[in-house]
Coordinates of C-alpha atoms and ligand atoms in Angstrom, one line a residue:
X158 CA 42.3 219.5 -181.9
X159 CA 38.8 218.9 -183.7
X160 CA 38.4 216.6 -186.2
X161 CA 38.5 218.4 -189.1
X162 CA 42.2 219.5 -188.4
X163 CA 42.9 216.4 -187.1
X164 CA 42.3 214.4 -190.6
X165 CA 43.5 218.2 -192.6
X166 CA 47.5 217.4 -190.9
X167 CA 46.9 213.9 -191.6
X168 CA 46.3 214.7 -194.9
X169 CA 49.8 217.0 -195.1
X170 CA 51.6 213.9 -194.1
X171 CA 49.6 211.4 -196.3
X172 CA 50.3 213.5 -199.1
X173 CA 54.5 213.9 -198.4
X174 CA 54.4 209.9 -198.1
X175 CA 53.0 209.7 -201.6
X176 CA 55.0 212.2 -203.0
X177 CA 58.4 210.0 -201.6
X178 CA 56.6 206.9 -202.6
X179 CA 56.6 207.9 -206.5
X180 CA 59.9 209.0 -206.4
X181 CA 61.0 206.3 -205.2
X182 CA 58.9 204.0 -208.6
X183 CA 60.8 206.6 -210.3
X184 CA 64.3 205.5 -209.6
X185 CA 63.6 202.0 -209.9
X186 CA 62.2 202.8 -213.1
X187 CA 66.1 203.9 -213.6
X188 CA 67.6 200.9 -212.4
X189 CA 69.9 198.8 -214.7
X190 CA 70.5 195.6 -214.6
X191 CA 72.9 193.8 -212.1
X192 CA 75.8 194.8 -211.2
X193 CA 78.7 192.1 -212.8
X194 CA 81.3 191.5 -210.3
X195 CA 83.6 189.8 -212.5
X196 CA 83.9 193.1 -214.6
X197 CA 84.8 195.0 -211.1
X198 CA 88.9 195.7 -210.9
X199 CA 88.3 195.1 -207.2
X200 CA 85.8 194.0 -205.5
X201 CA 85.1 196.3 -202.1
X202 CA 83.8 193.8 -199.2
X203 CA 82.7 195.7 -196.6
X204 CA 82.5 194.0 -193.2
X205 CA 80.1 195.7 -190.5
X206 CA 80.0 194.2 -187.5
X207 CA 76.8 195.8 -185.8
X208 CA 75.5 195.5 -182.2
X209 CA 76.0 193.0 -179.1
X210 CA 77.2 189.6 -180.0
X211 CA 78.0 191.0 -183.4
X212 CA 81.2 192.6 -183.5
X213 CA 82.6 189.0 -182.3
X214 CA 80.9 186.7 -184.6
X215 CA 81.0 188.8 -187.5
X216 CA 85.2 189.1 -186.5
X217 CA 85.3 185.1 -186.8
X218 CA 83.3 185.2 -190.2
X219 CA 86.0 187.5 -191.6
X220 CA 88.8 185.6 -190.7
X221 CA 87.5 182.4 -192.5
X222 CA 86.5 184.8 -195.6
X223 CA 90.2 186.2 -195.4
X224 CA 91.4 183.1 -195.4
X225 CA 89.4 181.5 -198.3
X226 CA 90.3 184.8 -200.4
X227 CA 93.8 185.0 -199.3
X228 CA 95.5 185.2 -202.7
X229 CA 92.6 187.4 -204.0
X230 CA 93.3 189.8 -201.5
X231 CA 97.0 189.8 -202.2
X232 CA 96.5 190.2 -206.3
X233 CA 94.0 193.3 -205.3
X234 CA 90.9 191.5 -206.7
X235 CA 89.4 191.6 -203.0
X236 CA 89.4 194.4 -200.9
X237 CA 88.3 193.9 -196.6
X238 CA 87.1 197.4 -195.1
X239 CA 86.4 196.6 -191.6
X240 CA 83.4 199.2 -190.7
X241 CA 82.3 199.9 -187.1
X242 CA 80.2 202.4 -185.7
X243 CA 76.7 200.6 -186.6
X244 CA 76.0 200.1 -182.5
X245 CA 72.7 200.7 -181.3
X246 CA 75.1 203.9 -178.7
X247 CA 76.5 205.4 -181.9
X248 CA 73.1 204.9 -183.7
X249 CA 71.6 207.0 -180.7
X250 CA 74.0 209.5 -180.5
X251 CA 73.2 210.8 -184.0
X252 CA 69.4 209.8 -183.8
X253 CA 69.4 208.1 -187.3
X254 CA 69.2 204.4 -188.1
X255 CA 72.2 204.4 -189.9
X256 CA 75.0 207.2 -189.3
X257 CA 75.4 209.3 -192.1
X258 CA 79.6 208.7 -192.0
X259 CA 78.6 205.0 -191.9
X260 CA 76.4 204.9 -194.7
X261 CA 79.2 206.6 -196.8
X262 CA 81.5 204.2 -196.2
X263 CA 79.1 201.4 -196.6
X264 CA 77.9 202.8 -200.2
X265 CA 81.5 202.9 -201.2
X266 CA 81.6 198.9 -201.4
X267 CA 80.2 196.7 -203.4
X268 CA 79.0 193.5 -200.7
X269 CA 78.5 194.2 -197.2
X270 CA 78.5 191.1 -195.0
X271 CA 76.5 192.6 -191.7
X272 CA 76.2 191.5 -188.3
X273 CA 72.5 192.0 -185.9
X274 CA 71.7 195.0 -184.8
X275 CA 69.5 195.6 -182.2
X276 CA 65.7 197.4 -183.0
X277 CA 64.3 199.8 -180.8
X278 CA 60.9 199.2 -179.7
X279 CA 58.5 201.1 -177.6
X280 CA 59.6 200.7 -174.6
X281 CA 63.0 200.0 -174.6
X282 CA 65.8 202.4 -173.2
X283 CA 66.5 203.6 -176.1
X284 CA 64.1 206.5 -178.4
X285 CA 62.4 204.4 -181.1
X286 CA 64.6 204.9 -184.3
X287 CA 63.9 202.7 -187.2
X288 CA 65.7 199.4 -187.5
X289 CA 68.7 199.5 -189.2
X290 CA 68.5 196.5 -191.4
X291 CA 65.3 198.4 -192.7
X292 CA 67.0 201.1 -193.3
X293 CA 69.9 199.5 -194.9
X294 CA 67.6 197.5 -197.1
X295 CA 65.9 200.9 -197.8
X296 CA 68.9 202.8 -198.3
X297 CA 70.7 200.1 -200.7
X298 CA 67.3 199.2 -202.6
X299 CA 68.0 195.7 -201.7
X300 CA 65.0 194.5 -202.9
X301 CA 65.0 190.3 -202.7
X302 CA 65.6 189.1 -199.5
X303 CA 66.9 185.2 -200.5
X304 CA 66.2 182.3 -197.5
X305 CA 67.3 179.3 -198.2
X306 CA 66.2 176.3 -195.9
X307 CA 67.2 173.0 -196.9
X308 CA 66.7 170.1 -194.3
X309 CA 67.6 167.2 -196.7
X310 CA 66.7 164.0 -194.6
X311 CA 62.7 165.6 -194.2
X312 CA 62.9 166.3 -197.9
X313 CA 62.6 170.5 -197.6
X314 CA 64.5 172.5 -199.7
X315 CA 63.0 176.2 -199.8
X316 CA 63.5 179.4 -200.9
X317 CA 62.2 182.3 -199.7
X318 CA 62.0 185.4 -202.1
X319 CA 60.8 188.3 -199.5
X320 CA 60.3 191.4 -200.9
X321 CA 62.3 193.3 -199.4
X322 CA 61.5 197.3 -199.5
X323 CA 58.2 197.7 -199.7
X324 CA 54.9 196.2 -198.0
X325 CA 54.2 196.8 -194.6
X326 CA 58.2 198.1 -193.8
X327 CA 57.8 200.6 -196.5
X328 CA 56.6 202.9 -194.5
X329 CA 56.8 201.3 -191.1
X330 CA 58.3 204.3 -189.5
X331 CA 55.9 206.3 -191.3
X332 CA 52.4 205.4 -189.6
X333 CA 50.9 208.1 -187.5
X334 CA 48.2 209.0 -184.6
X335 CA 45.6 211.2 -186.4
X336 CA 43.4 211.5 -183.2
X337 CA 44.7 210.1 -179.8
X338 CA 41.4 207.5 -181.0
X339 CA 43.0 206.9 -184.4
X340 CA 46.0 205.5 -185.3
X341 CA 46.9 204.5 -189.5
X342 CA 49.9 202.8 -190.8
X343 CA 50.5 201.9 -194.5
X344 CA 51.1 199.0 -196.7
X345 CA 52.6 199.8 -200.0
X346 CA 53.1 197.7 -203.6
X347 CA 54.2 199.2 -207.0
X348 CA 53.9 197.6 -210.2
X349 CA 57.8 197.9 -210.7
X350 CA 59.3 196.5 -207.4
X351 CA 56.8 193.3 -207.5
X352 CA 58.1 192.6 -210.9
X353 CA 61.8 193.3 -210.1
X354 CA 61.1 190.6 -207.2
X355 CA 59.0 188.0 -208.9
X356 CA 61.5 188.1 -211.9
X357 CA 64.3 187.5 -209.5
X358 CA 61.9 184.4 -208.0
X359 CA 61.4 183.2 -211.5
X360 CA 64.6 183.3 -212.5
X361 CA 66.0 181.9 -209.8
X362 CA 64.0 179.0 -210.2
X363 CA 65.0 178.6 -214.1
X364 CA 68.9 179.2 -213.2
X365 CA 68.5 176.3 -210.6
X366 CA 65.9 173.8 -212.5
X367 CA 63.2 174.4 -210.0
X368 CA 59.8 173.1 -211.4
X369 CA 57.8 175.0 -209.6
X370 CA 57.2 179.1 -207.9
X371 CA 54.3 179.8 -205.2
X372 CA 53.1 182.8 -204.2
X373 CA 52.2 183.7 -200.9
X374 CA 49.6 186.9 -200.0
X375 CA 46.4 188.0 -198.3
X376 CA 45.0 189.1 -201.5
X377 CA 41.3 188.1 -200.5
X378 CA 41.5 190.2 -197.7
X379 CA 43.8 193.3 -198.5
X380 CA 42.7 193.4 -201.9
X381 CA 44.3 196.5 -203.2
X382 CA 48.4 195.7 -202.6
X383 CA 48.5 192.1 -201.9
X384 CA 45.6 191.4 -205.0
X385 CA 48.5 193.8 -207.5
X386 CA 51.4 191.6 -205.5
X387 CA 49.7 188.3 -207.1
X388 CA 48.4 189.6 -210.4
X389 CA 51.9 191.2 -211.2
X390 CA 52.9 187.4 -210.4
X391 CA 50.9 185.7 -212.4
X392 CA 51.4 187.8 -215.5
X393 CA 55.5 187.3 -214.9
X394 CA 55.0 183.6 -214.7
X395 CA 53.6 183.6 -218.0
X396 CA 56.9 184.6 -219.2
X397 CA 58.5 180.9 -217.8
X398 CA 56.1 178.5 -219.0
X399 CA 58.0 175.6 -218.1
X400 CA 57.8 176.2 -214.9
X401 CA 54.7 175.9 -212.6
X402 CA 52.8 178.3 -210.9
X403 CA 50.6 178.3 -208.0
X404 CA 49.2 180.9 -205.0
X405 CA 48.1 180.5 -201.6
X406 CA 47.2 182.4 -198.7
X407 CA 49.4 183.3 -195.8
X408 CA 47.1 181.6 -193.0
X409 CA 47.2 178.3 -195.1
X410 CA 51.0 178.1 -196.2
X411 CA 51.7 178.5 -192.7
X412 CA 49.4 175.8 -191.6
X413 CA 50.6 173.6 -195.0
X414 CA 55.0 174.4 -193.9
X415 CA 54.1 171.7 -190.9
X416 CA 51.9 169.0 -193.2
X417 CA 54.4 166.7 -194.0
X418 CA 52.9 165.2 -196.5
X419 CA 52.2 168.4 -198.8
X420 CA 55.1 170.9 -198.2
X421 CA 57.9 169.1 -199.4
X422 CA 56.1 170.2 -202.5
X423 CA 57.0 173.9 -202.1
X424 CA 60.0 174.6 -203.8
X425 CA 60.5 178.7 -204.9
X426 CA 58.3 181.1 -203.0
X427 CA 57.7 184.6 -203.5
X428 CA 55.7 187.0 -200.9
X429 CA 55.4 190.3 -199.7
X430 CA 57.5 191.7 -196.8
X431 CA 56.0 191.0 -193.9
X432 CA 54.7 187.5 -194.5
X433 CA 58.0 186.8 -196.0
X434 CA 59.4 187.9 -192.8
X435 CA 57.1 185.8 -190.7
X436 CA 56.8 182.5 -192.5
X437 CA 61.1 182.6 -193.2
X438 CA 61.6 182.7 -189.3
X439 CA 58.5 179.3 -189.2
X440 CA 60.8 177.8 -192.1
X441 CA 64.1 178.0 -190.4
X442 CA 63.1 176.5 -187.2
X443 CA 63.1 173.3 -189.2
X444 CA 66.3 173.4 -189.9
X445 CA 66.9 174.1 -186.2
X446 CA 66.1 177.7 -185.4
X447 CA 66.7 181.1 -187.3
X448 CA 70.3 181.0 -185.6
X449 CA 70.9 178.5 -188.3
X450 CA 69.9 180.3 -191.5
X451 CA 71.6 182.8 -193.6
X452 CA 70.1 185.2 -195.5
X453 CA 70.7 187.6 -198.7
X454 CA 69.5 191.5 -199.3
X455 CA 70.0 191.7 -203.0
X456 CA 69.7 195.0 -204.8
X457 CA 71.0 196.1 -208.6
X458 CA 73.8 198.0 -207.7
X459 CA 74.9 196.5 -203.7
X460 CA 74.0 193.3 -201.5
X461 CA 74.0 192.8 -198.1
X462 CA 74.3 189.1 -196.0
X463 CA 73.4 188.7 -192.5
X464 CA 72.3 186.1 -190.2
X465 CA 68.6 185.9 -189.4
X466 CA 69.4 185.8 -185.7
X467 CA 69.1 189.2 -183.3
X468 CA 72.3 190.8 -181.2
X469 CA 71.6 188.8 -178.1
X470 CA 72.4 192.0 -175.6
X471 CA 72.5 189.2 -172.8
X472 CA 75.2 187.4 -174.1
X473 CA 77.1 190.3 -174.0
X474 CA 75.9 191.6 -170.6
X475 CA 76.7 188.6 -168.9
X476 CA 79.8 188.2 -170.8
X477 CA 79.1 185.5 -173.1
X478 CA 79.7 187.3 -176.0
X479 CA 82.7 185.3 -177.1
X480 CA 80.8 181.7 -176.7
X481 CA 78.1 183.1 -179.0
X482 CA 77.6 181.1 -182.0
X483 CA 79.4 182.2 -185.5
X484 CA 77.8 179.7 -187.9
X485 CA 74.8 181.8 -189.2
X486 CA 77.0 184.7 -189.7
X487 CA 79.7 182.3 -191.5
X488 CA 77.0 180.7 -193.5
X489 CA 76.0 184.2 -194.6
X490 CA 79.9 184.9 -195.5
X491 CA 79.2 181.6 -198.0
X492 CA 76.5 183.0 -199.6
X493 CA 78.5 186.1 -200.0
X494 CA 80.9 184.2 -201.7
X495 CA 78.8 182.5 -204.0
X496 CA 77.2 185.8 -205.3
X497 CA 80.5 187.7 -206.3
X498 CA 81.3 184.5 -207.9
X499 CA 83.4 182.5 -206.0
X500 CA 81.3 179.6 -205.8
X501 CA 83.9 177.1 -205.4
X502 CA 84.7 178.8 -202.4
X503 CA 81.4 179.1 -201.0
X504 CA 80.7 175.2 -201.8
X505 CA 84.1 174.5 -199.7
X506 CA 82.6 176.5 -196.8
X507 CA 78.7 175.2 -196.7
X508 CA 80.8 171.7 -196.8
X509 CA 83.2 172.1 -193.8
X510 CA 79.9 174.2 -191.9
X511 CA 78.3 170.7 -192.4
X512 CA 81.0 168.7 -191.1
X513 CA 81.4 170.9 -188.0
X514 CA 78.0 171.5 -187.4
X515 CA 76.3 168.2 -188.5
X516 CA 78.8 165.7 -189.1
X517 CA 81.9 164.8 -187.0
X518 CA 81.3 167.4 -184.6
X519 CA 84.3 167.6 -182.4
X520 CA 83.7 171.2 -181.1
X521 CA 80.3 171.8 -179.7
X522 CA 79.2 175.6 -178.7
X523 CA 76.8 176.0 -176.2
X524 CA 76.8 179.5 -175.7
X525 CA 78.6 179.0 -172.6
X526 CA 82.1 178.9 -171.3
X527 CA 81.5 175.1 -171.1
X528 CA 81.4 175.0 -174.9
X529 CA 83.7 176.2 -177.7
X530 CA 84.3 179.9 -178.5
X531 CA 83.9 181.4 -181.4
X532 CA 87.2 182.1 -182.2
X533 CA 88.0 178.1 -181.9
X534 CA 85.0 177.3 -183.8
X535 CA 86.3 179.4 -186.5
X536 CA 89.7 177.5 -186.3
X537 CA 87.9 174.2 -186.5
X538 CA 86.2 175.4 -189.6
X539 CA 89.2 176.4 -191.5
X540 CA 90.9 173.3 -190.4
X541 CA 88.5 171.6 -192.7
X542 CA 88.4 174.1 -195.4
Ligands
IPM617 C1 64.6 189.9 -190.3 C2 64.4 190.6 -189.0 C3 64.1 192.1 -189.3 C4 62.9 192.2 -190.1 C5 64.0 193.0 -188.0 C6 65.3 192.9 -187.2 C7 63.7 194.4 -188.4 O1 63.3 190.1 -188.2 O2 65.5 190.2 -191.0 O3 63.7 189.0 -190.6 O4 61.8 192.3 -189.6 O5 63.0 192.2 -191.3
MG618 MG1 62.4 188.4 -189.2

């Protein structure tokens, strides 16, 4: 192909990505405000349990959710709907990162508490469908992606606002090969979803009496989407003038996480997808590895809560699956808790998670039949609940 029709269908796809892309301001120009959960008859928990190890830890943080919500569940305030077919097979089968039938039954809830799923890469047996947990975020509009790392004896006590839907992942499945020389991906920012995300940050940090909110970009360098990401910041912050307000640079932040002296000044930190992505997984290895952490996809209408941690295929193919480790997955199942407004509950949880994980410590998993499994893990858990 010459040139000229080379950049001509490049320009036919550059223009259908634009054309989604304001569509898409469009309907979060629409949005309302949060959904209130306490105004909900019944609130629909959907449970998914994903790929790999997932199925079995996500099965152990349901039964410690059922049994917290026990008397919920009987008065009809909760609802479980146990949702399978998000495997990486089924996935395949219908060549779409989420299964349509899947996706119906997962927009019929209202919290969706999610297990890994595995992402195809080049390479890999499998053809190279977008991630699901993209697509979910996508799908949902779950725009703030909340990390919390607290590691309370070094002082830290994060969190992470990651955008969430836009960024480099906006159109990560989008990029193409104009020339077999010239390959072009995307990086997106709209006025609307950086303001939907650094008002969350802000007030967050107002709801919680944090003093202070950084954010984190490349704005020196990618001037166009990361320089809109921090002026769009700054302007927000003006509405919270009690609270301070500060910027750095991705390279530096990273370097600053590991300066002991200086970053147990960070408190509230709001970034762009991809750096929130990378710095969250830096963050939670001081609070001993991303297997640890918990994370929440908030959105106006649904949120989703997952562990940070993959599907560990070779846990199940050497069948380990059962010794895998529940505690991120639980941890997430607390933060669920906490957001539908069960906080008492989910303060119970983080507390007996503490004393099982940190504390007295009388299981141990190892991942190996020489440790506990999962489902006794979960038993210990409730036994302190
Ligand atoms: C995460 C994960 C995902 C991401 C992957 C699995 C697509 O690393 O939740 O941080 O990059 O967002
Ligand atoms: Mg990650």
């Amino acid at each position: 192909m010459s040139d000229t029709l080379a950049i001509e269908a490049a320009k036919a796809k550059f223009e259908a990505i634009l054309v989604k892309q304001l569509e898409r301001v469009r309907r979060i120009e629409e949005q309302g405000d949060f959904i209130d959960y306490a105004a909900l008859p019944e609130i629909k928990i959907g449970v998914v349990g994903g790929d790999g190890i997932g199925p079995a830890i996500t099965g152990q943080a349901l039964r410690v959710l059922q049994f917290l919500l026990k008397e919920e569940t009987a008065s009809g305030k909760v609802k479980f709907i146990e949702i399978t077919g998000l495997t990486i097979e089924n996935r395949v089968a219908q060549n779409a990162p989420i299964p349509a039938d899947v996706l119906t039954q997962i927009k019929n809830c209202d919290v969706i508490l999610k297990g890994p799923t595995t992402t195809p890469r080049k390479g890999d047996p499998w053809p190279n469908i977008e991630s699901a947990n993209v697509a979910m975020r996508k799908e949902l509009d779950l725009f703030a992606n909340v990390r919390p790392v607290r590691v309370p004896e070094k002082g830290i006590d994060w969190t992470f606002f990651r955008e969430n839907t836009e960024g480099a992942y906006a159109l990560g499945s989008d990029g193409f090969n104009v020339t077999d020389d010239l390959a072009v991906d995307f990086t997106v920012a709209t006025t609307e979803g950086t303001r939907r995300i650094a008002r969350a940050a802000f007030d967050f940090a107002r709801a919680n009496g944090k003093k202070r909110v950084t954010a984190v970009t490349k704005a020196n360098v990618v001037k166009t989407t990361d320089g809109k990401f921090l002026s769009i910041c700054a302007e927000i912050s003006k509405d919270y003038p009690e609270i301070a307000f500060d910027d750095w640079y991705i390279d530096i932040m990273t370097a600053k996480l590991v300066d002991e002296k200086r970053r147990t000044d960070f408190e509230v930190l709001v970034l762009p997808n991809l750096y929130g992505d990378i710095l969250t997984d830096e963050a939670a290895e001081f609070q001993g590895g991303v297997g640890t952490a918990g994370s929440a996809n908030l959105g106006k209408r649904y949120a989703m809560f997952e562990a940070i941690h993959g599907s560990a295929p070779r846990m199940v193919s050497e069948g380990r699956a059962r010794y895998a480790d529940p505690c991120s997955i639980i941890r997430a199942g607390a933060m669920l808790l906490a957001h539908i407004g069960f906080g008492g509950k989910a303060a119970s949880l983080y507390k007996a998670l503490d004393i099982c994980t940190a504390g007295e410590r009388r299981l141990k998993i190892t991942g190996r039949s020489d440790g506990a499994d999962s489902a006794a893990f979960a038993d210990y858990i409730m036994e302190k609940l």
